[in-house]
mmCIF file of C-alpha atoms in Angstrom:
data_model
loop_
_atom_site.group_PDB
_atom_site.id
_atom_site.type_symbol
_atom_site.label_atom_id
_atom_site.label_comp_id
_atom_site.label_asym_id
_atom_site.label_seq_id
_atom_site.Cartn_x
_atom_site.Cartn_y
_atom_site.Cartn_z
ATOM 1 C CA UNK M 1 -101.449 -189.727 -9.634
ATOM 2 C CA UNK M 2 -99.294 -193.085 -9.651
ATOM 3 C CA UNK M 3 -99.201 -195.182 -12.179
ATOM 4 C CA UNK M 4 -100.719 -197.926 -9.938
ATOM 5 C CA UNK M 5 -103.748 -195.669 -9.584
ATOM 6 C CA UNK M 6 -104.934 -196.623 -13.187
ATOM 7 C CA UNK M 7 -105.555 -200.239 -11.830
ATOM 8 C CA UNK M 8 -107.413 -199.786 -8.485
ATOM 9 C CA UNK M 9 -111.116 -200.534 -9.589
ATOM 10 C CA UNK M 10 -112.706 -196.864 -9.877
ATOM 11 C CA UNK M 11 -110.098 -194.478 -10.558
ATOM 12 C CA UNK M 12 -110.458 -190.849 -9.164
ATOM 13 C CA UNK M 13 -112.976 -188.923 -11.661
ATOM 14 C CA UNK M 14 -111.235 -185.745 -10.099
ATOM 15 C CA UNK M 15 -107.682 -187.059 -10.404
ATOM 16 C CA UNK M 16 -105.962 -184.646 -13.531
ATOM 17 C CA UNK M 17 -104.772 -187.704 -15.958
ATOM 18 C CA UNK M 18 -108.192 -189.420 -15.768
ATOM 19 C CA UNK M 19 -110.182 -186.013 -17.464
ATOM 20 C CA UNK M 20 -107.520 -185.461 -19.413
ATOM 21 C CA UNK M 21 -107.859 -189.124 -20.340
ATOM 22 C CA UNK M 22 -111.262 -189.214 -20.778
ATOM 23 C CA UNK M 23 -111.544 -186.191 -23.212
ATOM 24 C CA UNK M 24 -108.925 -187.714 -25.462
ATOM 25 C CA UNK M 25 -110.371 -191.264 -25.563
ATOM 26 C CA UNK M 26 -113.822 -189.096 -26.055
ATOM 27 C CA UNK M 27 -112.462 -187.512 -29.276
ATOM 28 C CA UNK M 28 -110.842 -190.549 -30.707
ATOM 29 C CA UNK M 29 -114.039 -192.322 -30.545
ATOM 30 C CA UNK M 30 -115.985 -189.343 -31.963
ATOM 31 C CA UNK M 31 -113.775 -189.088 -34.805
ATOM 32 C CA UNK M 32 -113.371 -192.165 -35.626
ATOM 33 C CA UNK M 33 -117.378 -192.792 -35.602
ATOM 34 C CA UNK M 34 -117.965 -189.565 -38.184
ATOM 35 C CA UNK M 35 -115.028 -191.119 -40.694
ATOM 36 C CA UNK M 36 -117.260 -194.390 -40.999
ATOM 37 C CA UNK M 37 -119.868 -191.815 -42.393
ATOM 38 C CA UNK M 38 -123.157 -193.152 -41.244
ATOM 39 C CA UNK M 39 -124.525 -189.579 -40.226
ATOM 40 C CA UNK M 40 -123.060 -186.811 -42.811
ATOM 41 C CA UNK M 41 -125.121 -184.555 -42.372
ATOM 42 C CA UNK M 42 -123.806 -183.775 -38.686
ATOM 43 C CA UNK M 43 -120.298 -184.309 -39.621
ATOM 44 C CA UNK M 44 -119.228 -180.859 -39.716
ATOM 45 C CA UNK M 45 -121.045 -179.498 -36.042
ATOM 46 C CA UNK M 46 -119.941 -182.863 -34.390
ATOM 47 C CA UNK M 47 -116.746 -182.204 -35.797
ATOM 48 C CA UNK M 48 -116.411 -178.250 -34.641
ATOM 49 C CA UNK M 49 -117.492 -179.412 -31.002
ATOM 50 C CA UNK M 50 -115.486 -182.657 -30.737
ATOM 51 C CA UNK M 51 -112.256 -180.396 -31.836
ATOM 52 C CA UNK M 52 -113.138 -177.429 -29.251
ATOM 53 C CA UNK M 53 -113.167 -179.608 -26.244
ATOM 54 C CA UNK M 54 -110.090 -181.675 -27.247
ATOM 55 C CA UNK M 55 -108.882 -178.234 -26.670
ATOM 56 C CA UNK M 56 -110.026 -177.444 -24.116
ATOM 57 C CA UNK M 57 -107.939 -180.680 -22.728
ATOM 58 C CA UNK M 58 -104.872 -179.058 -24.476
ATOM 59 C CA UNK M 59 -105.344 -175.603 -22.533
ATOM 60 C CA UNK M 60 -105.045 -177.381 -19.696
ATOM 61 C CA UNK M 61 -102.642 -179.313 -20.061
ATOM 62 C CA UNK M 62 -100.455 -176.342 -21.657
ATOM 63 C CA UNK M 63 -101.435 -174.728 -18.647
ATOM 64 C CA UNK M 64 -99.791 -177.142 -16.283
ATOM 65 C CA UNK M 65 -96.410 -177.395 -14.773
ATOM 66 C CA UNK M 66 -93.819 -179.560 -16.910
ATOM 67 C CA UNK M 67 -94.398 -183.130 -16.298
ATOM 68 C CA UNK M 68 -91.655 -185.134 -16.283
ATOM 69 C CA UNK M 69 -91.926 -188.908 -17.330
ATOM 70 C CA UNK M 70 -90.865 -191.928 -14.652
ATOM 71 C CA UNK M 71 -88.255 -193.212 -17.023
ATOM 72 C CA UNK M 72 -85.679 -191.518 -19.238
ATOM 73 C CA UNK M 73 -86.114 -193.151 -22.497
ATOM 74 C CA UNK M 74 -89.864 -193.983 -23.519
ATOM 75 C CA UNK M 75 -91.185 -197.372 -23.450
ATOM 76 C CA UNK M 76 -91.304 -199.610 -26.869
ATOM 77 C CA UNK M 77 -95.067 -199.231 -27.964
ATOM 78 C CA UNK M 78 -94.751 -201.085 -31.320
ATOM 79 C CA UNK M 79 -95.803 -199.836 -34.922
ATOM 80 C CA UNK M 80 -98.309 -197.302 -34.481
ATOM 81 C CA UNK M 81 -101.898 -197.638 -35.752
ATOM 82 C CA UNK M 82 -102.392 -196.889 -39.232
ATOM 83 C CA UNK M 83 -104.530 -194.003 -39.937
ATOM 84 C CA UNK M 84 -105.152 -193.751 -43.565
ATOM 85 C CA UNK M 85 -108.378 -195.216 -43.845
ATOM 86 C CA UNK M 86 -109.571 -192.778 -41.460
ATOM 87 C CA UNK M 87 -107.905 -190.272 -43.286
ATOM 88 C CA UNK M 88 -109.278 -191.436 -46.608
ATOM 89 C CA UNK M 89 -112.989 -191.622 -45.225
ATOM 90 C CA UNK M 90 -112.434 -188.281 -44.100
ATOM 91 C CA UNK M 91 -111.216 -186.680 -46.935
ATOM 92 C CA UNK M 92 -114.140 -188.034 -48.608
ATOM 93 C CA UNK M 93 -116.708 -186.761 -46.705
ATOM 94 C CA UNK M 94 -115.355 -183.272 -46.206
ATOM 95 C CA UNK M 95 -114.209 -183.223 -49.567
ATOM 96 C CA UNK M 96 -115.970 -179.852 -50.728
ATOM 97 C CA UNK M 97 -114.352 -178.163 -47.538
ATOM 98 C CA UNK M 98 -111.258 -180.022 -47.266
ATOM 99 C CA UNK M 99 -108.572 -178.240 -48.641
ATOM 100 C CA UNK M 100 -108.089 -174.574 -46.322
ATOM 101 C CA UNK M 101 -104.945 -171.780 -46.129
ATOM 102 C CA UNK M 102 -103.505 -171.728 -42.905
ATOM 103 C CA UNK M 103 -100.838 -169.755 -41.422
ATOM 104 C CA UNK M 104 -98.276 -172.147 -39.534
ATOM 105 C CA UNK M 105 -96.888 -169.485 -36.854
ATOM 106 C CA UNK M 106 -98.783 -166.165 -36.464
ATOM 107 C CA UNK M 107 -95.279 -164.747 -34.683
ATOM 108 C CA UNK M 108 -93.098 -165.604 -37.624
ATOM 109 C CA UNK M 109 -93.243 -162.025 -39.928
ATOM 110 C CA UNK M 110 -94.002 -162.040 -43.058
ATOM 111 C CA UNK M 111 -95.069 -166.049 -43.502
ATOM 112 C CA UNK M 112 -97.064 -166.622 -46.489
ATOM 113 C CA UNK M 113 -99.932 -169.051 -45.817
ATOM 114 C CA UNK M 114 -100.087 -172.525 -47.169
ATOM 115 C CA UNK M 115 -102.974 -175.137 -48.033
ATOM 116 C CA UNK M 116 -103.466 -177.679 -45.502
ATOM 117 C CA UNK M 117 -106.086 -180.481 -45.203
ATOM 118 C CA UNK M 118 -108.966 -180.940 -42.639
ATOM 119 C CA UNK M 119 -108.523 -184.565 -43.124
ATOM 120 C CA UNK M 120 -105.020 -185.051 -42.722
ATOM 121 C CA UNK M 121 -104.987 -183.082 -39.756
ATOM 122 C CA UNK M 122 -107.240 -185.200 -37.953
ATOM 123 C CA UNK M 123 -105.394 -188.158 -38.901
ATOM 124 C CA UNK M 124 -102.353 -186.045 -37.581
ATOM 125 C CA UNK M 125 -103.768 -185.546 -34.347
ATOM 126 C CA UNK M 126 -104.896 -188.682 -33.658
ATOM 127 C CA UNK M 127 -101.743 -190.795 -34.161
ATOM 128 C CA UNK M 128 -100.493 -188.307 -31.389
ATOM 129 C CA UNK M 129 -103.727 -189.246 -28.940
ATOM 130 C CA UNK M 130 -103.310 -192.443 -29.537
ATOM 131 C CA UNK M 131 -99.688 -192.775 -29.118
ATOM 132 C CA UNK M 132 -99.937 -191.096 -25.428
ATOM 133 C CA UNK M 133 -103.480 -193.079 -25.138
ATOM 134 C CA UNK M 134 -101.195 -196.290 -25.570
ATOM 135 C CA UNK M 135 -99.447 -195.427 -22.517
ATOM 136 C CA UNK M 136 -102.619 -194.820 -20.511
ATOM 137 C CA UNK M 137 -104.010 -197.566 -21.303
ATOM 138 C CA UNK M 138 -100.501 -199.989 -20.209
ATOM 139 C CA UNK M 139 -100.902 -198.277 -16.710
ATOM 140 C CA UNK M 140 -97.561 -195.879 -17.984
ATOM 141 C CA UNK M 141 -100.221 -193.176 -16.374
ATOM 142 C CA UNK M 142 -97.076 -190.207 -16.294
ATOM 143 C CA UNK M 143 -95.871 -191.370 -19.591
ATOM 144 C CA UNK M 144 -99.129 -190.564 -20.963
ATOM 145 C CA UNK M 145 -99.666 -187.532 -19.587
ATOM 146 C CA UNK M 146 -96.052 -186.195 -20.521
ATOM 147 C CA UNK M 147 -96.664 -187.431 -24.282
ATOM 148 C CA UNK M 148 -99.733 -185.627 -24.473
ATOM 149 C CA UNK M 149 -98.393 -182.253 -23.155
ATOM 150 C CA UNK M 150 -95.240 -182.745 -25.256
ATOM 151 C CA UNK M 151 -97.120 -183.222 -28.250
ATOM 152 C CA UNK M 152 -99.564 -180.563 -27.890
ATOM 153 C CA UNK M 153 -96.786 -177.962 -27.552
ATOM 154 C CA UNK M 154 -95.042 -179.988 -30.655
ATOM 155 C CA UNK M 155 -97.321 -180.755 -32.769
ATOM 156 C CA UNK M 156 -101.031 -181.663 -31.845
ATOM 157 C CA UNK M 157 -101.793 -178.459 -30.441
ATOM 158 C CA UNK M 158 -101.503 -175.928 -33.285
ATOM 159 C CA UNK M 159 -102.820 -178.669 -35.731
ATOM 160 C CA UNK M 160 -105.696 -178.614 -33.930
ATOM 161 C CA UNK M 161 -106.221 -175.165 -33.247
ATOM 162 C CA UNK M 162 -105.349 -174.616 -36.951
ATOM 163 C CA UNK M 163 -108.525 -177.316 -38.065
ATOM 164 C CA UNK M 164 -110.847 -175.127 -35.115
ATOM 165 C CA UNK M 165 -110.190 -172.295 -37.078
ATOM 166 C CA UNK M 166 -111.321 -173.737 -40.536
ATOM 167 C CA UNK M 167 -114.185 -175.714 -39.475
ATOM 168 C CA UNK M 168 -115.450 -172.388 -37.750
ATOM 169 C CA UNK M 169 -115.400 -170.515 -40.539
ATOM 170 C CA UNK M 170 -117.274 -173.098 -42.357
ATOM 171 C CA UNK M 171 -119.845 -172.790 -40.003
ATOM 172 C CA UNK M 172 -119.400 -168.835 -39.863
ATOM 173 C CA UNK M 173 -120.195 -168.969 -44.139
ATOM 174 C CA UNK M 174 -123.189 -171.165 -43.665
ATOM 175 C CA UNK M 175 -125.072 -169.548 -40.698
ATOM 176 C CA UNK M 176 -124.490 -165.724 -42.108
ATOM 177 C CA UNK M 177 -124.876 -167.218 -46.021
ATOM 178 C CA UNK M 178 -121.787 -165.919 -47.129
ATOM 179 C CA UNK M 179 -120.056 -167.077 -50.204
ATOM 180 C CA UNK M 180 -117.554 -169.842 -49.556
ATOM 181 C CA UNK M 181 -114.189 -169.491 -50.890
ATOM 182 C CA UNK M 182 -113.140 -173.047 -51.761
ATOM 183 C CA UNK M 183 -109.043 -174.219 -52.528
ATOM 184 C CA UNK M 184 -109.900 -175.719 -54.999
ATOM 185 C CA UNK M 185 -107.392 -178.279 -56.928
ATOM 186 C CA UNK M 186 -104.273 -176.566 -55.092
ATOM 187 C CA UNK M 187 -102.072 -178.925 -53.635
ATOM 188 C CA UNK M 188 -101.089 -179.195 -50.563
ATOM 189 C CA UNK M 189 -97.315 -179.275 -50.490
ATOM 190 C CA UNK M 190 -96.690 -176.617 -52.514
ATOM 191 C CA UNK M 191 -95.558 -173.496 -50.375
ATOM 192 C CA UNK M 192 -98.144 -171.004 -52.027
ATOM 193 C CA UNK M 193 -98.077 -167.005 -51.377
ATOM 194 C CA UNK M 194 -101.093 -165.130 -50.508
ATOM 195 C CA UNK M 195 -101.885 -163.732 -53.806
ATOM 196 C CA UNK M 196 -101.514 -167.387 -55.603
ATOM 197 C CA UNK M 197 -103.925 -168.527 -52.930
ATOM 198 C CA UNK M 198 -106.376 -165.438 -54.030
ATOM 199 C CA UNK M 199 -106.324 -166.113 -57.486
ATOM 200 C CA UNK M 200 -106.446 -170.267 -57.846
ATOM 201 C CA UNK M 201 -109.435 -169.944 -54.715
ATOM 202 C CA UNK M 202 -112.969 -170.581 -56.674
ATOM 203 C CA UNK M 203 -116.480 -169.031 -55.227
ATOM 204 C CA UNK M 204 -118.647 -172.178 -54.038
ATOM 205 C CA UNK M 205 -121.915 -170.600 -52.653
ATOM 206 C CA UNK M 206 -122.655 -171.868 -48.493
ATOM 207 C CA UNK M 207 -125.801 -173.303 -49.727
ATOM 208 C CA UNK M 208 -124.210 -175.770 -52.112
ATOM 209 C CA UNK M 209 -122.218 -177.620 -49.149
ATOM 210 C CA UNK M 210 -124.888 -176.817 -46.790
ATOM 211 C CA UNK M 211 -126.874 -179.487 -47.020
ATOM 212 C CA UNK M 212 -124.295 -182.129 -47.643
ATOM 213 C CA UNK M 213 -122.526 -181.311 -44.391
ATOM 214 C CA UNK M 214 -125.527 -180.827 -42.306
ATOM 215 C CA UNK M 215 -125.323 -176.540 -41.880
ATOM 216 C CA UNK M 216 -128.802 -174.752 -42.103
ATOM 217 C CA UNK M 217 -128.199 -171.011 -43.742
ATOM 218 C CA UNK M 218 -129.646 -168.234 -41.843
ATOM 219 C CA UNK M 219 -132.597 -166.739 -43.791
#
């Protein structure tokens, strides 16, 4: 697709950059509708399914040839769009669940896992989207599509696959009524082993975040 597609009056639905354009303006909006917190109770689900199909958009677009951009260096696009209100809301309304280990590279032997934020990763994420939604939206149709790929392999990719994982086992605890192990007070940039991780993690009960967060427990 040319970049002069993105002006002709109905754009292909088929053509590759529009889905992959659509999904990502799909999950921006999404996301940026549960930080303002008018429906809590959902947050969580919405959340789990908004994340899942932005990667299913990443699959694909790791699954596709190289794409090279138009122009060697990349356009000016100006300061980017803050994000820390967003991220603030966020870590708000996920606070009980916030905080989760994670494992940066599952190839890399004998990595210890670290605590990472729900929040922040979102926030992460989305400066990326928006960054190659920018491009999309200033016709820069290639452009877009190469930021997006480059990111996902980069950055946006594993972040996201990383916050899947978490808000899946979230889920997981609630639905089978599992105990919940919760991070609780660690901070995030320390570099923490497994066994610190182990001993600082407190139990919090499924039921006790269940309702908050909008998860029914299986009876």
């Amino acid at each position: 697709m040319s970049d002069a597609t993105l002006h002709e009056t109905s754009p292909d639905p088929d053509d590759f950059v529009v889905q992959i354009a659509d999904q990502v303006e799909s999950f921006l909006v999404a996301v940026t509708e549960v930080a303002k917190g008018d429906e809590p109770d959902s947050a969580v689900p919405f959340l789990l399914l908004e994340v899942s199909q932005l990667l299913l958009a990443g699959g694909r677009l790791g699954a596709h040839e190289d794409i090279v951009p138009e122009e060697r260096y990349e356009p000016d696009l100006g300061p980017e769009a803050d994000v820390d209100e967003l991220r603030e809301r966020l870590a708000v309304m996920l606070e009980p669940i916030d905080v989760y280990s994670e494992v940066f590279d599952p190839y890399e032997p004998r990595k210890a896992p670290v605590p990472a934020r729900i929040s922040d990763d979102l926030a992460d994420v989305i400066t990326d989207l928006r960054h190659g939604m920018a491009h999309y939206r200033a016709g820069r149709t290639t452009e877009a599509l190469w930021w997006w790929q480059f990111s996902y392999f980069s950055n946006w990719g594993s972040t996201a696959s990383a916050t899947l994982r978490a808000l899946q086992s979230v889920v997981a605890h609630v639905r089978l009524n599992q105990p919940l192990e919760e991070l609780d007070g660690l901070d995030t940039d320390q570099d923490l082993g497994e066994e610190i991780l182990a001993e600082e993690a407190g139990k919090v009960m499924a039921q006790e975040i269940a309702g908050p967060l909008g998860l029914r427990t299986v009876k």
